[in-house]
Amino acid sequence: MFFRLFFTSLLLGATIILQLGKSPSPLAEPLLVLYGLITGIFLLSFIYAVILPRLKRGIIFAYVQIAIDTFVVTLIIFVTGSFASIFSFLYLVVIIYSSMLLYRKGIMVMAALCSIQYGIMVDLEYYDFINPFIMEGSVAAVHYPWSQVVFKILIIMVACFAVAFLSSLLSEQVRKTKKELLALEERVKRVEKLAYMGEMGAGMAHEIKNPLASLAGSIQILRKEIHYNPQHDKLMQIVLRETDRLSALVNNFLLFAKPQVAKVEKIKLDRALAETVKLFEKDGSCFGRVKITEDFAPDIWIEMDPMHLRQVLWNLLLNAAESIDGKGHIDMKMYPLKHNYAAIRIADNGCGMSRELLKSIFDPFFTTKPSGTGLGLSIVHSILESYNTWLEVESTVGKGTTITLPLKRIDPPTSP
């Protein structure tokens, strides 16, 4: 907005100064129009500044604002000579800064709008329907051959669309880079948060684990030594079950806080995936309820700890199965990517998640399941961080979730 004010004031101010040197009166008609243009631009900028903070849908306002700017540029060109004006390049300026606000489709719309306005204005001037202000030393379009007029219109049109295309490429690249930087920033913040919680929680987990083991052992000894009582035995079973559950929770937290040292091996990925799926299909969370379809590309190898890979896949499949209410299906696919990467994609038709929930899925103890611990995806994230990879999650409420895991490929071993 401030750039628009500065740029147009500079150009029109310089034009006014030049015209004052040639015009007999500072109130000549062309100068009055230029005064009005500068006043109008400042007034529009003030209106934009007042309206913008109150708008919820800024993209519509951006379209309206830039469209008005194209009309202002057309008026500037008209009052400075139309066909003979030196300010036709202002269309390109409008198109370039529109790329900062609009996507490619919108930029092309603005390029078309500029081209149409310029073509109509010059045609009307050529056929003597309008009489623009002709500056000293300039010649109106009506005095040029039709071929030269058409040629200039085409030049302006080609320039508008060429600049629109190039600036859209740059703006898309900038948006992509900005999105990647924001994602990287989120990952760094998450890692710092997890590292802090891991250091603090690891000590606490050890302190909890030792009394739990003593408690469970004492209950088992008492159960054997005291006289059998059905009511007491039932209470002891509850205590033992809950201590086992707490022990499993502590073990999971320790695994999240301090993952085991990786024993990296060369793994044939399709074989490892098929084995994990075969085991998971027999699990109670999946058996007879969820159908898993497989599509694995052959001859793709990675380097990873087999236990880490199995744990990652198991947690992802378990989350997918538990998100499905009743019967459903999970589509599991593995395929090669560019730059020596492969991807594992797990898609379910479960309940899905909102954008707000997606921001927290890797946070420790965050869960949407009544019986969940909220550590499954945190453990997965912690493991994958050690391999310099990540999860890409897409989800739609009521439709399901798709998780993509990129992994670095290696050359197949000479003797698999």
Coordinates of C-alpha atoms in Angstrom, one line a residue:
M1 CA 0.0 0.0 0.0
F2 CA 2.8 2.5 0.9
F3 CA 4.8 1.4 -2.1
R4 CA 1.8 2.2 -4.3
L5 CA 1.5 5.7 -2.8
F6 CA 5.2 6.4 -3.1
F7 CA 5.5 5.0 -6.6
T8 CA 2.4 6.7 -8.1
S9 CA 3.1 10.0 -6.3
L10 CA 6.7 10.0 -7.6
L11 CA 5.7 9.3 -11.2
L12 CA 2.7 11.6 -11.4
G13 CA 4.5 14.3 -9.4
A14 CA 7.4 14.3 -11.9
T15 CA 4.9 14.4 -14.8
I16 CA 3.2 17.4 -13.2
I17 CA 6.5 19.3 -12.8
L18 CA 7.4 18.6 -16.4
Q19 CA 3.9 19.8 -17.6
L20 CA 4.1 23.0 -15.4
G21 CA 7.2 24.0 -17.3
K22 CA 5.3 23.6 -20.6
S23 CA 1.8 24.7 -19.6
P24 CA 0.8 28.4 -19.5
S25 CA -1.3 27.8 -16.4
P26 CA -1.1 25.4 -13.3
L27 CA -4.9 24.9 -13.7
A28 CA -4.7 23.6 -17.2
E29 CA -7.1 20.7 -17.9
P30 CA -4.5 17.9 -18.0
L31 CA -2.9 19.1 -14.8
L32 CA -6.3 19.2 -13.0
V33 CA -6.8 15.6 -14.0
L34 CA -3.4 14.6 -12.6
Y35 CA -4.2 16.5 -9.4
G36 CA -7.4 14.6 -9.1
L37 CA -5.6 11.3 -9.8
I38 CA -3.1 11.8 -7.0
T39 CA -5.9 12.8 -4.6
G40 CA -8.0 9.8 -5.6
I41 CA -5.1 7.4 -5.1
F42 CA -4.5 8.8 -1.6
L43 CA -8.2 8.5 -0.8
L44 CA -8.3 4.9 -2.1
S45 CA -5.3 4.0 0.0
F46 CA -7.0 5.5 3.1
I47 CA -10.2 3.5 2.4
Y48 CA -8.1 0.3 1.9
A49 CA -6.3 0.9 5.2
V50 CA -9.6 1.4 7.1
I51 CA -11.4 -1.6 5.5
L52 CA -8.6 -4.2 5.5
P53 CA -8.4 -4.9 9.2
R54 CA -12.2 -5.5 9.3
L55 CA -12.3 -8.1 6.5
K56 CA -12.4 -11.8 7.1
R57 CA -11.9 -12.9 3.4
G58 CA -8.8 -10.9 2.3
I59 CA -8.5 -12.7 -1.1
I60 CA -11.8 -11.1 -2.4
F61 CA -10.6 -7.7 -1.2
A62 CA -7.2 -8.3 -3.0
Y63 CA -9.0 -9.0 -6.3
V64 CA -11.2 -5.8 -5.9
Q65 CA -8.2 -3.7 -4.9
I66 CA -6.0 -4.8 -7.8
A67 CA -8.8 -4.6 -10.3
I68 CA -9.4 -0.9 -9.2
D69 CA -5.6 -0.3 -9.6
T70 CA -5.8 -1.5 -13.2
F71 CA -8.5 1.0 -13.9
V72 CA -6.4 3.8 -12.2
V73 CA -3.4 2.8 -14.4
T74 CA -5.6 3.0 -17.5
L75 CA -6.8 6.5 -16.5
I76 CA -3.2 7.5 -15.9
I77 CA -2.2 6.3 -19.4
F78 CA -5.3 8.1 -20.9
V79 CA -4.5 11.5 -19.4
T80 CA -0.8 11.2 -20.3
G81 CA -1.4 10.5 -24.0
S82 CA -3.1 7.1 -24.3
F83 CA -1.3 5.4 -27.3
A84 CA 1.6 7.8 -27.0
S85 CA 1.8 7.6 -23.2
I86 CA 5.1 6.4 -21.6
F87 CA 3.2 5.0 -18.6
S88 CA 1.9 1.7 -20.2
F89 CA 4.6 -0.1 -18.2
L90 CA 2.5 0.5 -15.1
Y91 CA 0.4 -2.4 -16.1
L92 CA 3.4 -4.7 -15.6
V93 CA 4.0 -3.2 -12.1
V94 CA 0.4 -4.0 -11.1
I95 CA 0.7 -7.6 -12.4
I96 CA 4.0 -8.1 -10.5
Y97 CA 2.7 -6.9 -7.2
S98 CA -0.6 -8.9 -7.7
S99 CA 1.6 -12.0 -7.7
M100 CA 2.3 -11.3 -4.0
L101 CA -1.4 -11.6 -3.2
L102 CA -3.0 -13.8 -5.8
Y103 CA -2.3 -17.3 -7.2
R104 CA -1.5 -18.0 -10.8
K105 CA -5.2 -18.0 -11.9
G106 CA -5.8 -14.5 -10.4
I107 CA -2.6 -13.1 -11.9
M108 CA -3.7 -14.2 -15.3
V109 CA -7.1 -12.6 -14.8
M110 CA -5.3 -9.3 -14.0
A111 CA -3.1 -9.6 -17.1
A112 CA -6.2 -10.2 -19.2
L113 CA -7.9 -7.2 -17.5
C114 CA -5.0 -4.9 -18.3
S115 CA -4.8 -6.1 -21.9
I116 CA -8.5 -5.7 -22.5
Q117 CA -8.5 -2.2 -21.0
Y118 CA -5.5 -1.0 -23.0
G119 CA -6.9 -2.5 -26.3
I120 CA -10.3 -0.9 -25.9
M121 CA -8.8 2.5 -25.0
V122 CA -6.4 2.5 -28.0
D123 CA -9.2 1.3 -30.3
L124 CA -11.6 4.0 -29.1
E125 CA -8.8 6.6 -29.6
Y126 CA -8.0 5.3 -33.1
Y127 CA -11.6 5.4 -34.3
D128 CA -11.9 8.9 -32.7
F129 CA -14.5 8.0 -30.1
I130 CA -12.3 9.5 -27.3
N131 CA -9.8 12.2 -27.3
P132 CA -7.0 11.7 -24.8
F133 CA -4.7 14.5 -23.5
I134 CA -1.8 14.6 -26.0
M135 CA 1.4 15.8 -24.5
E136 CA 3.7 18.1 -26.4
G137 CA 5.6 16.3 -29.1
S138 CA 3.3 13.2 -29.0
V139 CA 1.1 11.9 -31.8
A140 CA -2.4 10.4 -31.4
A141 CA -3.1 6.9 -32.5
V142 CA -5.4 8.1 -35.2
H143 CA -2.4 9.4 -37.1
Y144 CA -0.7 6.0 -37.1
P145 CA -1.4 3.1 -39.6
W146 CA -3.7 0.4 -38.2
S147 CA -1.0 -2.2 -38.4
Q148 CA 1.3 -0.2 -36.1
V149 CA -1.6 0.3 -33.6
V150 CA -2.4 -3.4 -33.6
F151 CA 1.3 -4.3 -33.2
K152 CA 1.6 -2.1 -30.1
I153 CA -1.5 -3.5 -28.6
L154 CA -0.2 -7.1 -29.1
I155 CA 3.2 -6.1 -27.6
I156 CA 1.4 -4.8 -24.5
M157 CA -0.7 -8.0 -24.3
V158 CA 2.3 -10.3 -24.7
A159 CA 4.3 -8.4 -22.1
C160 CA 1.4 -8.5 -19.6
F161 CA 0.9 -12.3 -20.0
A162 CA 4.6 -13.0 -20.0
V163 CA 5.2 -11.0 -16.9
A164 CA 2.1 -12.7 -15.3
F165 CA 3.5 -16.1 -16.1
L166 CA 7.0 -15.5 -14.8
S167 CA 5.9 -13.7 -11.7
S168 CA 3.4 -16.5 -10.9
L169 CA 6.2 -19.0 -11.1
L170 CA 8.3 -16.9 -8.7
S171 CA 5.4 -16.3 -6.3
E172 CA 4.5 -20.0 -6.3
Q173 CA 8.1 -20.9 -5.5
V174 CA 8.2 -18.3 -2.7
R175 CA 4.9 -19.7 -1.2
K176 CA 6.3 -23.2 -1.4
T177 CA 9.5 -22.2 0.3
K178 CA 7.7 -20.3 3.0
K179 CA 5.4 -23.3 3.7
E180 CA 8.5 -25.6 3.9
L181 CA 10.2 -23.1 6.3
L182 CA 7.1 -23.0 8.5
A183 CA 6.9 -26.8 8.6
L184 CA 10.6 -26.9 9.5
E185 CA 10.1 -24.4 12.2
E186 CA 7.2 -26.4 13.6
R187 CA 9.4 -29.6 13.6
V188 CA 12.2 -27.8 15.3
K189 CA 9.9 -26.5 18.0
R190 CA 8.4 -29.9 18.5
V191 CA 11.9 -31.5 18.7
E192 CA 13.0 -29.0 21.3
K193 CA 9.8 -29.5 23.3
L194 CA 10.1 -33.3 23.1
A195 CA 13.8 -33.2 24.1
Y196 CA 13.0 -31.1 27.2
M197 CA 10.1 -33.4 28.2
G198 CA 12.2 -36.5 27.5
E199 CA 15.0 -35.4 29.8
M200 CA 12.6 -34.5 32.6
G201 CA 10.4 -37.6 32.1
A202 CA 13.1 -40.2 31.8
G203 CA 14.2 -39.6 35.4
M204 CA 10.6 -39.6 36.6
A205 CA 9.9 -42.8 34.7
H206 CA 12.7 -44.7 36.3
E207 CA 11.6 -43.5 39.7
I208 CA 8.1 -44.8 39.0
K209 CA 9.1 -48.1 37.4
N210 CA 11.1 -49.3 40.4
P211 CA 8.2 -49.0 43.0
L212 CA 5.8 -50.5 40.5
A213 CA 8.0 -53.6 40.2
S214 CA 8.2 -53.9 44.0
L215 CA 4.4 -53.4 44.3
A216 CA 3.6 -56.1 41.7
G217 CA 6.1 -58.5 43.2
S218 CA 4.7 -58.0 46.7
I219 CA 1.1 -58.5 45.5
Q220 CA 2.1 -61.8 43.8
I221 CA 3.8 -63.1 47.0
L222 CA 0.8 -62.1 49.1
R223 CA -1.5 -63.8 46.6
K224 CA 0.4 -67.1 47.1
E225 CA 0.7 -66.9 50.9
I226 CA -2.6 -65.7 52.2
H227 CA -5.7 -67.9 52.5
Y228 CA -7.8 -67.9 49.3
N229 CA -10.6 -65.4 49.3
P230 CA -12.5 -64.8 46.0
Q231 CA -13.1 -61.1 46.8
H232 CA -9.5 -60.5 47.8
D233 CA -8.2 -62.4 44.8
K234 CA -10.3 -60.3 42.5
L235 CA -8.9 -57.1 44.1
M236 CA -5.4 -58.4 43.7
Q237 CA -6.0 -59.2 40.0
I238 CA -7.1 -55.6 39.5
V239 CA -4.0 -54.3 41.2
L240 CA -1.7 -56.6 39.1
R241 CA -3.5 -55.6 35.9
E242 CA -3.2 -51.9 36.6
T243 CA 0.5 -52.3 37.6
D244 CA 1.1 -54.1 34.3
R245 CA -0.7 -51.3 32.4
L246 CA 1.3 -48.6 34.3
S247 CA 4.5 -50.5 33.7
A248 CA 3.8 -50.7 29.9
L249 CA 3.0 -46.9 29.9
V250 CA 6.3 -46.2 31.7
N251 CA 8.2 -48.4 29.2
N252 CA 6.6 -46.6 26.3
F253 CA 7.5 -43.3 27.8
L254 CA 11.1 -44.4 28.3
L255 CA 11.2 -45.6 24.7
F256 CA 9.8 -42.2 23.6
A257 CA 12.2 -40.2 25.8
K258 CA 15.3 -42.3 25.1
P259 CA 14.9 -44.5 22.0
Q260 CA 17.1 -47.6 22.0
V261 CA 20.3 -47.4 20.1
A262 CA 19.6 -48.4 16.5
K263 CA 21.1 -51.6 15.1
V264 CA 20.9 -50.6 11.4
E265 CA 20.5 -53.3 8.9
K266 CA 19.8 -53.5 5.2
I267 CA 16.1 -54.3 4.8
K268 CA 14.1 -55.4 1.7
L269 CA 11.2 -53.1 2.3
D270 CA 8.4 -55.0 0.6
R271 CA 9.2 -58.1 2.5
A272 CA 9.3 -56.3 5.9
L273 CA 6.0 -54.6 5.2
A274 CA 4.3 -57.8 4.2
E275 CA 5.5 -59.6 7.4
T276 CA 4.3 -56.7 9.6
V277 CA 0.9 -56.6 7.9
K278 CA 0.5 -60.4 8.2
L279 CA 1.1 -60.1 12.0
F280 CA -1.1 -57.1 12.4
E281 CA -4.0 -58.8 10.6
K282 CA -4.1 -61.3 13.5
D283 CA -4.2 -58.6 16.1
G284 CA -7.4 -58.1 18.0
S285 CA -7.7 -54.5 16.8
C286 CA -7.9 -55.6 13.2
F287 CA -8.9 -59.3 13.0
G288 CA -12.2 -59.8 11.2
R289 CA -13.0 -56.1 11.2
V290 CA -10.5 -54.2 9.1
K291 CA -9.3 -55.3 5.6
I292 CA -5.8 -54.3 4.6
T293 CA -5.0 -54.0 0.9
E294 CA -1.3 -54.1 -0.1
D295 CA 0.5 -52.6 -3.1
F296 CA 4.3 -52.8 -2.5
A297 CA 6.9 -52.0 -5.2
P298 CA 9.6 -54.7 -5.4
D299 CA 13.3 -54.5 -5.0
I300 CA 13.4 -51.4 -2.8
W301 CA 16.0 -51.5 0.0
I302 CA 16.5 -49.2 3.0
E303 CA 18.9 -49.1 6.0
M304 CA 17.1 -49.1 9.4
D305 CA 16.8 -51.0 12.6
P306 CA 14.2 -53.8 11.9
M307 CA 12.6 -53.3 15.3
H308 CA 12.3 -49.6 14.8
L309 CA 10.6 -50.2 11.4
R310 CA 8.2 -52.7 12.8
Q311 CA 7.3 -50.5 15.8
V312 CA 6.7 -47.5 13.5
L313 CA 4.5 -49.5 11.1
W314 CA 2.6 -51.2 14.0
N315 CA 1.8 -47.9 15.6
L316 CA 0.6 -46.4 12.3
L317 CA -1.5 -49.4 11.5
L318 CA -2.9 -49.5 15.0
N319 CA -3.9 -45.9 14.9
A320 CA -5.5 -46.4 11.5
A321 CA -7.5 -49.4 12.7
E322 CA -8.6 -47.8 15.9
S323 CA -9.9 -44.7 14.0
I324 CA -12.4 -47.0 12.1
D325 CA -15.7 -47.5 13.8
G326 CA -17.0 -50.9 12.9
K327 CA -15.8 -52.5 9.6
G328 CA -13.5 -50.6 7.3
H329 CA -10.4 -50.8 5.2
I330 CA -6.8 -49.7 5.2
D331 CA -4.9 -49.1 1.9
M332 CA -1.2 -49.6 2.3
K333 CA 1.1 -48.7 -0.5
M334 CA 4.9 -48.5 -1.0
Y335 CA 6.4 -46.8 -4.1
P336 CA 9.6 -45.2 -5.2
L337 CA 10.1 -41.4 -5.2
K338 CA 12.7 -39.1 -6.9
H339 CA 16.1 -38.5 -5.4
N340 CA 16.6 -42.0 -4.1
Y341 CA 13.6 -42.0 -1.8
A342 CA 10.7 -44.4 -1.3
A343 CA 7.4 -43.7 0.4
I344 CA 5.1 -45.8 2.6
R345 CA 1.5 -44.6 2.5
I346 CA -1.2 -45.8 4.9
A347 CA -4.7 -44.5 4.2
D348 CA -7.8 -45.4 6.2
N349 CA -11.5 -44.6 6.0
G350 CA -11.9 -43.8 9.6
C351 CA -13.3 -40.8 11.5
G352 CA -10.5 -38.4 10.4
M353 CA -9.2 -35.4 12.2
S354 CA -9.7 -31.6 12.1
R355 CA -6.9 -29.2 11.5
E356 CA -6.8 -28.3 15.2
L357 CA -6.2 -31.9 16.2
L358 CA -3.6 -32.4 13.5
K359 CA -1.4 -29.8 15.1
S360 CA -1.2 -31.9 18.3
I361 CA -1.0 -35.5 17.2
F362 CA 2.8 -35.8 17.9
D363 CA 2.5 -34.2 21.3
P364 CA 3.1 -36.7 24.2
F365 CA 0.0 -38.0 25.9
F366 CA -2.3 -36.4 23.4
T367 CA -5.0 -38.8 22.4
T368 CA -8.6 -38.9 21.1
K369 CA -9.2 -42.4 22.3
P370 CA -10.6 -43.2 25.8
S371 CA -8.1 -46.0 26.3
G372 CA -5.2 -44.5 24.5
T373 CA -1.9 -43.4 26.2
G374 CA -1.1 -40.7 23.6
L375 CA 2.5 -42.0 23.2
G376 CA 2.2 -44.0 20.0
L377 CA 2.8 -41.3 17.4
S378 CA 5.2 -39.5 19.8
I379 CA 7.3 -42.7 19.8
V380 CA 7.1 -42.9 16.0
H381 CA 8.1 -39.3 15.7
S382 CA 11.0 -39.8 18.1
I383 CA 12.3 -42.8 16.2
L384 CA 11.9 -41.2 12.8
E385 CA 13.8 -38.1 14.0
S386 CA 16.9 -40.3 14.5
Y387 CA 16.7 -41.3 10.8
N388 CA 16.2 -37.7 9.6
T389 CA 12.8 -38.3 8.2
W390 CA 9.2 -37.4 9.1
L391 CA 5.5 -38.1 8.7
E392 CA 3.2 -36.2 6.3
V393 CA -0.4 -36.4 7.6
E394 CA -3.5 -35.4 5.6
S395 CA -6.9 -35.9 7.2
T396 CA -10.6 -35.0 6.6
V397 CA -13.2 -35.3 9.3
G398 CA -15.6 -38.2 8.4
K399 CA -13.5 -39.4 5.4
G400 CA -10.2 -40.7 6.9
T401 CA -6.5 -40.1 7.3
T402 CA -3.6 -40.6 5.0
I403 CA -0.1 -40.9 6.4
T404 CA 3.0 -40.8 4.2
L405 CA 6.5 -41.8 5.4
P406 CA 9.4 -41.0 3.1
L407 CA 12.5 -43.2 3.6
K408 CA 16.0 -43.0 2.0
R409 CA 16.7 -45.8 -0.5
I410 CA 19.9 -47.7 -0.8
D411 CA 21.4 -49.9 -3.5
P412 CA 20.4 -53.6 -3.2
P413 CA 23.1 -55.7 -1.6
T414 CA 25.1 -58.0 -3.9
S415 CA 23.9 -61.0 -2.0
P416 CA 20.5 -60.4 -0.3

